[in-house]
PDB file of C-alpha atoms in Angstrom:
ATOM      1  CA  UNK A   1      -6.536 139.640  53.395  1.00  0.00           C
ATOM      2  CA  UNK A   2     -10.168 140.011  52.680  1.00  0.00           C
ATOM      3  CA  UNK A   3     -12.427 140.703  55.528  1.00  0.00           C
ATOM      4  CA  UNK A   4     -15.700 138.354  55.551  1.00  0.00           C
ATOM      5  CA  UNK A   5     -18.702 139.466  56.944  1.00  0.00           C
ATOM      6  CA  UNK A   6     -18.302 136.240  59.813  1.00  0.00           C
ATOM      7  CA  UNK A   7     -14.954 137.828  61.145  1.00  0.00           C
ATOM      8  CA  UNK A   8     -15.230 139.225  64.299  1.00  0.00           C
ATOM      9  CA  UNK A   9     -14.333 142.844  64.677  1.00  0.00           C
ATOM     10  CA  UNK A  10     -11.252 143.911  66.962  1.00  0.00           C
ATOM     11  CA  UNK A  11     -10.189 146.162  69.287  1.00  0.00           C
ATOM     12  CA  UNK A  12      -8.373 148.154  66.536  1.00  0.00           C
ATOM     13  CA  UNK A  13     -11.162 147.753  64.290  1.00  0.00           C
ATOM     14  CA  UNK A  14     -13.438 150.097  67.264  1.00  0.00           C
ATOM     15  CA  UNK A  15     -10.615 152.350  67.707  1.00  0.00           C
ATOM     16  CA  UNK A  16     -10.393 153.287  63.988  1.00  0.00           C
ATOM     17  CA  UNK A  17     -14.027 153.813  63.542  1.00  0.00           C
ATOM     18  CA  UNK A  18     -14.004 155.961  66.520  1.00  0.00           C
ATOM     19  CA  UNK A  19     -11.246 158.270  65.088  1.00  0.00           C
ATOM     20  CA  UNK A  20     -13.900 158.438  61.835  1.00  0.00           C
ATOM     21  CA  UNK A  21     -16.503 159.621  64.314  1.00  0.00           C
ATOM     22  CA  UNK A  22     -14.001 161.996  65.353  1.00  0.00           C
ATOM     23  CA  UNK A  23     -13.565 163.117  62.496  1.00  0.00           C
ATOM     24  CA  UNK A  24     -16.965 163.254  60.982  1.00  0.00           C
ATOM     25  CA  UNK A  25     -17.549 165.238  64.138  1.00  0.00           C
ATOM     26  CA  UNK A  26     -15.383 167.835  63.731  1.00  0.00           C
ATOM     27  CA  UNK A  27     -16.097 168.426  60.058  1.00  0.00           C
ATOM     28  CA  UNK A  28     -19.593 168.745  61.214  1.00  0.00           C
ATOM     29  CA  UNK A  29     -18.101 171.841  63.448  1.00  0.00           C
ATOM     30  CA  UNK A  30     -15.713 173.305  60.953  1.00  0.00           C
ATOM     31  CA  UNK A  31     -18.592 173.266  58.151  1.00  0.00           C
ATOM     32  CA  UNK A  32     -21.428 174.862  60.400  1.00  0.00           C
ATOM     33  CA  UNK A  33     -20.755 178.275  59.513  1.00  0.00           C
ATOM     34  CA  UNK A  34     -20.952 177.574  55.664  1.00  0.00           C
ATOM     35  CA  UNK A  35     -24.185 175.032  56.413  1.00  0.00           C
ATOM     36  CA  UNK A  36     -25.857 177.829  58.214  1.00  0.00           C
ATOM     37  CA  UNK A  37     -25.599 180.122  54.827  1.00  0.00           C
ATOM     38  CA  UNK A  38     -27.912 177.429  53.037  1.00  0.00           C
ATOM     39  CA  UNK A  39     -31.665 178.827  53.064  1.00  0.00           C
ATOM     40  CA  UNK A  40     -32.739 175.109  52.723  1.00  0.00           C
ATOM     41  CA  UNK A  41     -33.610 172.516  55.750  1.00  0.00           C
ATOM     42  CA  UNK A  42     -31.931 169.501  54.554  1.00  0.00           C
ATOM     43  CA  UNK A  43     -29.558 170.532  51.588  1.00  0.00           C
ATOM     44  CA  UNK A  44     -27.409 171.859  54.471  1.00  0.00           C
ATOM     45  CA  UNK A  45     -25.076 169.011  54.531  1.00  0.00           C
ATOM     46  CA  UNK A  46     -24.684 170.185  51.064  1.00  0.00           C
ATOM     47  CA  UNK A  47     -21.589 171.711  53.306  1.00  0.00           C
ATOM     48  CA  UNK A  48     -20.705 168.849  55.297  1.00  0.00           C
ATOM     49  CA  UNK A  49     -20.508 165.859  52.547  1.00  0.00           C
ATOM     50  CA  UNK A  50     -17.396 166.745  50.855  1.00  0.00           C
ATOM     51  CA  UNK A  51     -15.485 166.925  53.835  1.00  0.00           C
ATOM     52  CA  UNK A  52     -17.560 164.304  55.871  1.00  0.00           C
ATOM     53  CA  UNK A  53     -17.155 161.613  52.922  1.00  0.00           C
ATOM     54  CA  UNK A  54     -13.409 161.680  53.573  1.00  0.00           C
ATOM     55  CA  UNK A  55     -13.511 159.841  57.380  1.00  0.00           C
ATOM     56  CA  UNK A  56     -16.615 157.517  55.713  1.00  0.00           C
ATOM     57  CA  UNK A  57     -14.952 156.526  52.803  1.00  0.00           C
ATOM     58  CA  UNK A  58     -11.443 155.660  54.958  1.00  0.00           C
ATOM     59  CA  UNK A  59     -13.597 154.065  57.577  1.00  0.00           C
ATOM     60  CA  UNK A  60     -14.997 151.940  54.852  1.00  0.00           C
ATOM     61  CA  UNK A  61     -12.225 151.119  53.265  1.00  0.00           C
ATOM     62  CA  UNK A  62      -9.983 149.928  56.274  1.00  0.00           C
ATOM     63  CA  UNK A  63     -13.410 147.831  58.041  1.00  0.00           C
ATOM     64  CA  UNK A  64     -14.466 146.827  54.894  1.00  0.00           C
ATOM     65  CA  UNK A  65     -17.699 145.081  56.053  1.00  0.00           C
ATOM     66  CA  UNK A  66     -21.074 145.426  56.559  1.00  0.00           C
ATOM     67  CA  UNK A  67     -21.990 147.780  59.919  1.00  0.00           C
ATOM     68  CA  UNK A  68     -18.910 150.395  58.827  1.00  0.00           C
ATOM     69  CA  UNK A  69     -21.013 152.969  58.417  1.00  0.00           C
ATOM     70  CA  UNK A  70     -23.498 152.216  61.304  1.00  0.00           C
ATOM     71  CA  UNK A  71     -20.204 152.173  63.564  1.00  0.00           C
ATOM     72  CA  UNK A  72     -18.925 155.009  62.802  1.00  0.00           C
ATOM     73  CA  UNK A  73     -22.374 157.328  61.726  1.00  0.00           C
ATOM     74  CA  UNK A  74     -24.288 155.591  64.365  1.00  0.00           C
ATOM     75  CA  UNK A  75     -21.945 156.497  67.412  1.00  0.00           C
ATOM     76  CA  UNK A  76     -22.074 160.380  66.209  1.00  0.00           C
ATOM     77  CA  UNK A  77     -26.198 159.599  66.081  1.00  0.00           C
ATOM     78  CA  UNK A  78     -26.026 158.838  70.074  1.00  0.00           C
ATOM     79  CA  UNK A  79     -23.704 161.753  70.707  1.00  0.00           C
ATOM     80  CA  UNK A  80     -25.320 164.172  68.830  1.00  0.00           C
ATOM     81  CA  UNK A  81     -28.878 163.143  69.984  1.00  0.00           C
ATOM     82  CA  UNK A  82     -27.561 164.860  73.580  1.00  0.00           C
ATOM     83  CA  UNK A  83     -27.842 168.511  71.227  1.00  0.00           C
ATOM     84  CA  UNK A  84     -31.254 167.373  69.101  1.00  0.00           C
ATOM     85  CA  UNK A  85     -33.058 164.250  68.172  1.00  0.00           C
ATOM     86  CA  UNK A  86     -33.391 165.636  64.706  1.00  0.00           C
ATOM     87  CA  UNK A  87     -29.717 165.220  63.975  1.00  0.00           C
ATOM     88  CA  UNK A  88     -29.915 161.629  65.051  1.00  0.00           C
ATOM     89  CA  UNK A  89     -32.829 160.852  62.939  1.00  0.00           C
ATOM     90  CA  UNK A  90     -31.259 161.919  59.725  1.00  0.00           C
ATOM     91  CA  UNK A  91     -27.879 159.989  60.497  1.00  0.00           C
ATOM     92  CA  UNK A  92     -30.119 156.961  61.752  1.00  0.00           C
ATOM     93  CA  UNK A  93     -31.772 157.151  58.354  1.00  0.00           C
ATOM     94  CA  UNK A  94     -28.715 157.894  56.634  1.00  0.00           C
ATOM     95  CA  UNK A  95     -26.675 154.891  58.043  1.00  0.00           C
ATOM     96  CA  UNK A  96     -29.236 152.647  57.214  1.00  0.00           C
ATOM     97  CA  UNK A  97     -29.465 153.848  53.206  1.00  0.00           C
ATOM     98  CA  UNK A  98     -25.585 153.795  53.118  1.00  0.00           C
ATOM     99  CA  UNK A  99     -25.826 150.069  55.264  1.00  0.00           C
ATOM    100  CA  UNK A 100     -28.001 148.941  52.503  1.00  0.00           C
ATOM    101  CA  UNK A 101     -25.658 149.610  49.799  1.00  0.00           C
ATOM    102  CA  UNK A 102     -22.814 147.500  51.515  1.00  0.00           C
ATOM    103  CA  UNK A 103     -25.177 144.923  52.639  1.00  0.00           C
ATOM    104  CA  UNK A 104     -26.218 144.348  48.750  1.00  0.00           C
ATOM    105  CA  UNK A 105     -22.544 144.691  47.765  1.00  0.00           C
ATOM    106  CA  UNK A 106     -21.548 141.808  50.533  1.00  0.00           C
ATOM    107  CA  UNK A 107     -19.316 144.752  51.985  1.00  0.00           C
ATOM    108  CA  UNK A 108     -17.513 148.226  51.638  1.00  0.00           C
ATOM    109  CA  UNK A 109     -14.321 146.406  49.933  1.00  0.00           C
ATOM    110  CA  UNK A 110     -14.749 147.930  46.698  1.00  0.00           C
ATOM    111  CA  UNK A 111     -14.511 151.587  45.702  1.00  0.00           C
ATOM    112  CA  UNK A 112     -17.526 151.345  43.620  1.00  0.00           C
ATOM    113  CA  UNK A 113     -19.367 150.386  46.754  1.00  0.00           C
ATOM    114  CA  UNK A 114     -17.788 153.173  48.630  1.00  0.00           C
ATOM    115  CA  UNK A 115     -19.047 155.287  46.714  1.00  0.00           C
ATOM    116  CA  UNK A 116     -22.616 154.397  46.365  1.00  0.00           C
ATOM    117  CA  UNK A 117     -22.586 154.177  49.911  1.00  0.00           C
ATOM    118  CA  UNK A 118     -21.738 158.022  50.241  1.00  0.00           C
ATOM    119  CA  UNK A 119     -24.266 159.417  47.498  1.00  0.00           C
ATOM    120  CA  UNK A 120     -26.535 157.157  49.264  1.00  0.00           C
ATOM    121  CA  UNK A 121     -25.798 158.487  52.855  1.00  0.00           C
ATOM    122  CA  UNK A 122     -25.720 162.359  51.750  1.00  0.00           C
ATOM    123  CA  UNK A 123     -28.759 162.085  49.826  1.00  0.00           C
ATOM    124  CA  UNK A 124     -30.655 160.616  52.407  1.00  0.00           C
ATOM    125  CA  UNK A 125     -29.298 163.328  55.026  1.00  0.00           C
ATOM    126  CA  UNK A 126     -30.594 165.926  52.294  1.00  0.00           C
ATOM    127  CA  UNK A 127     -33.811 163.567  52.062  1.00  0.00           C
ATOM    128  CA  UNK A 128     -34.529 163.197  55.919  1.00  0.00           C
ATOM    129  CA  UNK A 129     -33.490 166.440  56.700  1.00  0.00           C
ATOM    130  CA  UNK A 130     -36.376 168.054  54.537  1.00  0.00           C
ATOM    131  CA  UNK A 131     -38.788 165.113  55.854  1.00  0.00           C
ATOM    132  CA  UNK A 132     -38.370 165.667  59.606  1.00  0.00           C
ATOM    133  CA  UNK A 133     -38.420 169.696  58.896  1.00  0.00           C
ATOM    134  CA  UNK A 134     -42.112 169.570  57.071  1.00  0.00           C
ATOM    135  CA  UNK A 135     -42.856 166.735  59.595  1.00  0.00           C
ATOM    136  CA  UNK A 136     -41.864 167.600  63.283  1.00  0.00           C
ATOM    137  CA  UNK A 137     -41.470 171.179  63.346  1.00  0.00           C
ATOM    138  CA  UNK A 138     -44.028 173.054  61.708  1.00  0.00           C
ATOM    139  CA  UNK A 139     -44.419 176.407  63.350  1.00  0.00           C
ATOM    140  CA  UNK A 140     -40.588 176.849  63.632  1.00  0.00           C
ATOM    141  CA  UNK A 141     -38.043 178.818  60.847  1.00  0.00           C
ATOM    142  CA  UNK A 142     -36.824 175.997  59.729  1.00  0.00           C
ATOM    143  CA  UNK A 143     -40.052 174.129  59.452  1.00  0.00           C
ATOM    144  CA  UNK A 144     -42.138 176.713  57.856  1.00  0.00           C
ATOM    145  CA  UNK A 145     -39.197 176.797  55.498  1.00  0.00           C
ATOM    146  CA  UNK A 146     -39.082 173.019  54.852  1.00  0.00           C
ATOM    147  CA  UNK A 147     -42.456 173.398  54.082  1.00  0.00           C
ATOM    148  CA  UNK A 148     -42.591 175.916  51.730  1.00  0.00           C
ATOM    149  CA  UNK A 149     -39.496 174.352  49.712  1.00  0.00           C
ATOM    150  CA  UNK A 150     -40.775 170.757  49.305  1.00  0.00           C
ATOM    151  CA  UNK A 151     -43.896 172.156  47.336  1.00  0.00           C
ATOM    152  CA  UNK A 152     -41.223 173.086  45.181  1.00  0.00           C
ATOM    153  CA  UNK A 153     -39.944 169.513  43.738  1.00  0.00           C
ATOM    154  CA  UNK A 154     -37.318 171.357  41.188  1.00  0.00           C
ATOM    155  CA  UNK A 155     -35.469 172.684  44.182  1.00  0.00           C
ATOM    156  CA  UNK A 156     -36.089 169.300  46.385  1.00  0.00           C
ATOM    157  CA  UNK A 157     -34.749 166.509  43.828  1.00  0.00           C
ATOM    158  CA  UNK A 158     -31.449 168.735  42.829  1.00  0.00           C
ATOM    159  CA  UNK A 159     -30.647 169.243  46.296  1.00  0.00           C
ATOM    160  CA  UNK A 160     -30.487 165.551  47.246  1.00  0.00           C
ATOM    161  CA  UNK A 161     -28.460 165.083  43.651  1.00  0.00           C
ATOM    162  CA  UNK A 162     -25.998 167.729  44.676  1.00  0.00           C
ATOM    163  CA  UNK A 163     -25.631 166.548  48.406  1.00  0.00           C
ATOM    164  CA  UNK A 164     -24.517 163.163  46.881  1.00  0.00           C
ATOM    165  CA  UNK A 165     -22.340 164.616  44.278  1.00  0.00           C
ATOM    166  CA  UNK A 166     -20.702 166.528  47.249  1.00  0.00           C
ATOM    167  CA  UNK A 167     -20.243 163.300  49.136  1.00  0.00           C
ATOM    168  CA  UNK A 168     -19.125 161.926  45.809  1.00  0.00           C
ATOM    169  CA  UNK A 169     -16.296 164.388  45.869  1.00  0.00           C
ATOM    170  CA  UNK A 170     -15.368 163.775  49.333  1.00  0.00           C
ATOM    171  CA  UNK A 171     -15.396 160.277  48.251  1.00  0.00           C
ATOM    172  CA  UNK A 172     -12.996 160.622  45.434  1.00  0.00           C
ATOM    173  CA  UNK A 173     -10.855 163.089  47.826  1.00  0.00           C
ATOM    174  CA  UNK A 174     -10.888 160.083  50.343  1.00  0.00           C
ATOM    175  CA  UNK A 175      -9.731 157.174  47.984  1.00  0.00           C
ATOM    176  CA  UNK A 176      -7.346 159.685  46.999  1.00  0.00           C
ATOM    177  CA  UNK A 177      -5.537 159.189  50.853  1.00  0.00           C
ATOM    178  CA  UNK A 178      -6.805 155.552  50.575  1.00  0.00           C
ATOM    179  CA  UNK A 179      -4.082 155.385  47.714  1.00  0.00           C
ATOM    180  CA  UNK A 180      -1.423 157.084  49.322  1.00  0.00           C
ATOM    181  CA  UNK A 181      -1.875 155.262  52.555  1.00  0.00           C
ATOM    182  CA  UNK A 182      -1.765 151.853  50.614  1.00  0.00           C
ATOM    183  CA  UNK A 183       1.635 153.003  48.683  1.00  0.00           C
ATOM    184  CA  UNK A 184       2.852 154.026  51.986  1.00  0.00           C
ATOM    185  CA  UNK A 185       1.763 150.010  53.495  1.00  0.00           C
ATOM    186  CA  UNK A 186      -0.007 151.988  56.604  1.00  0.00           C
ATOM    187  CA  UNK A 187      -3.144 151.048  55.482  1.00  0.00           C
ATOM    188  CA  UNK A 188      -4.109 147.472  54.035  1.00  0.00           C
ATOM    189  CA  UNK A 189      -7.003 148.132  51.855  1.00  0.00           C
ATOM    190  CA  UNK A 190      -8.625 146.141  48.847  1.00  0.00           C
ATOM    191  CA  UNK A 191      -9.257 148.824  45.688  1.00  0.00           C
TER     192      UNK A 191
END
């Protein structure tokens, strides 16, 4: 049964998208060794988006509508803004560009759409990343270094293409559990 953007969401509908936080959250963790080894502000999620697409694209696939991503990307915004407002300013702007995609495809019910939705979200995080670096904290490492890279647009514009490739991959990886889950009937997804 199709999901329209009128239904109301549920109780279980929270509870999943909390266990995507969860596990967007921990992926953050597990990949912050290997983000840290990046030189660039920004194209450190390079790291995160194979991994973090997984819990987006199964998040998006079981809620199927519009505000998926802002459920799910938007919680980890609030918790994470507790450690730095930067972090929650590059998933605020990355919800919304991911948001936008579903919102133009009526929904996350299609794969296609899923994965527009994650190039969209990793490239902003790439994207914002770099902004708020040459932006907000000039005078810092990471600033400085933001600013020195973005006069460099060769190394700027294939950074946000390979942060959404990565989140392409985790995409792929995701509809790959999407399948199984469906064959398995624990998870009632459109494809």
């Amino acid at each position: 049964m199709e999901k329209s953007m009128a239904q109301r969401w549920q109780l279980k509908d929270y509870v999943f998208a909390a266990l995507m936080t969860v596990g967007l959250a921990v992926t953050a963790k597990v990949t912050q060794p290997f983000a840290s080894a990046i030189p660039l502000p920004g194209a450190t999620t390079i790291a995160w988006a194979p991994f973090a697409a997984i819990f987006l694209t199964l998040g998006m696939a079981r809620l199927r509508r519009s505000g998926a991503v802002a459920l799910m990307a938007g919680v980890l915004a609030l918790i994470l803004g507790i450690i730095s407002w930067t972090i929650s300013a590059f998933l605020v702007a990355a919800l919304l560009a991911a948001e936008l995609v579903g919102l133009v495809s009526g929904g996350f019910a299609g794969r296609t759409t899923r994965l527009l939705a994650n190039m969209a979200f990793f490239a902003a995080t790439c994207l914002t990343g770099w902004f708020i670096g040459v932006t907000f904290l000039r005078g810092t490492p990471v600033g400085d270094l933001a600013a020195q890279w973005l006069t460099q647009p060769w190394v700027l514009v294939p950074a946000a293409v390979v942060s959404a490739l990565a989140g392409a991959v985790g995409w792929w990886l995701g509809e790959q559990i999407v399948f199984q889950l469906q064959r398995a009937g624990k998870l009632d997804v459109a494809r």
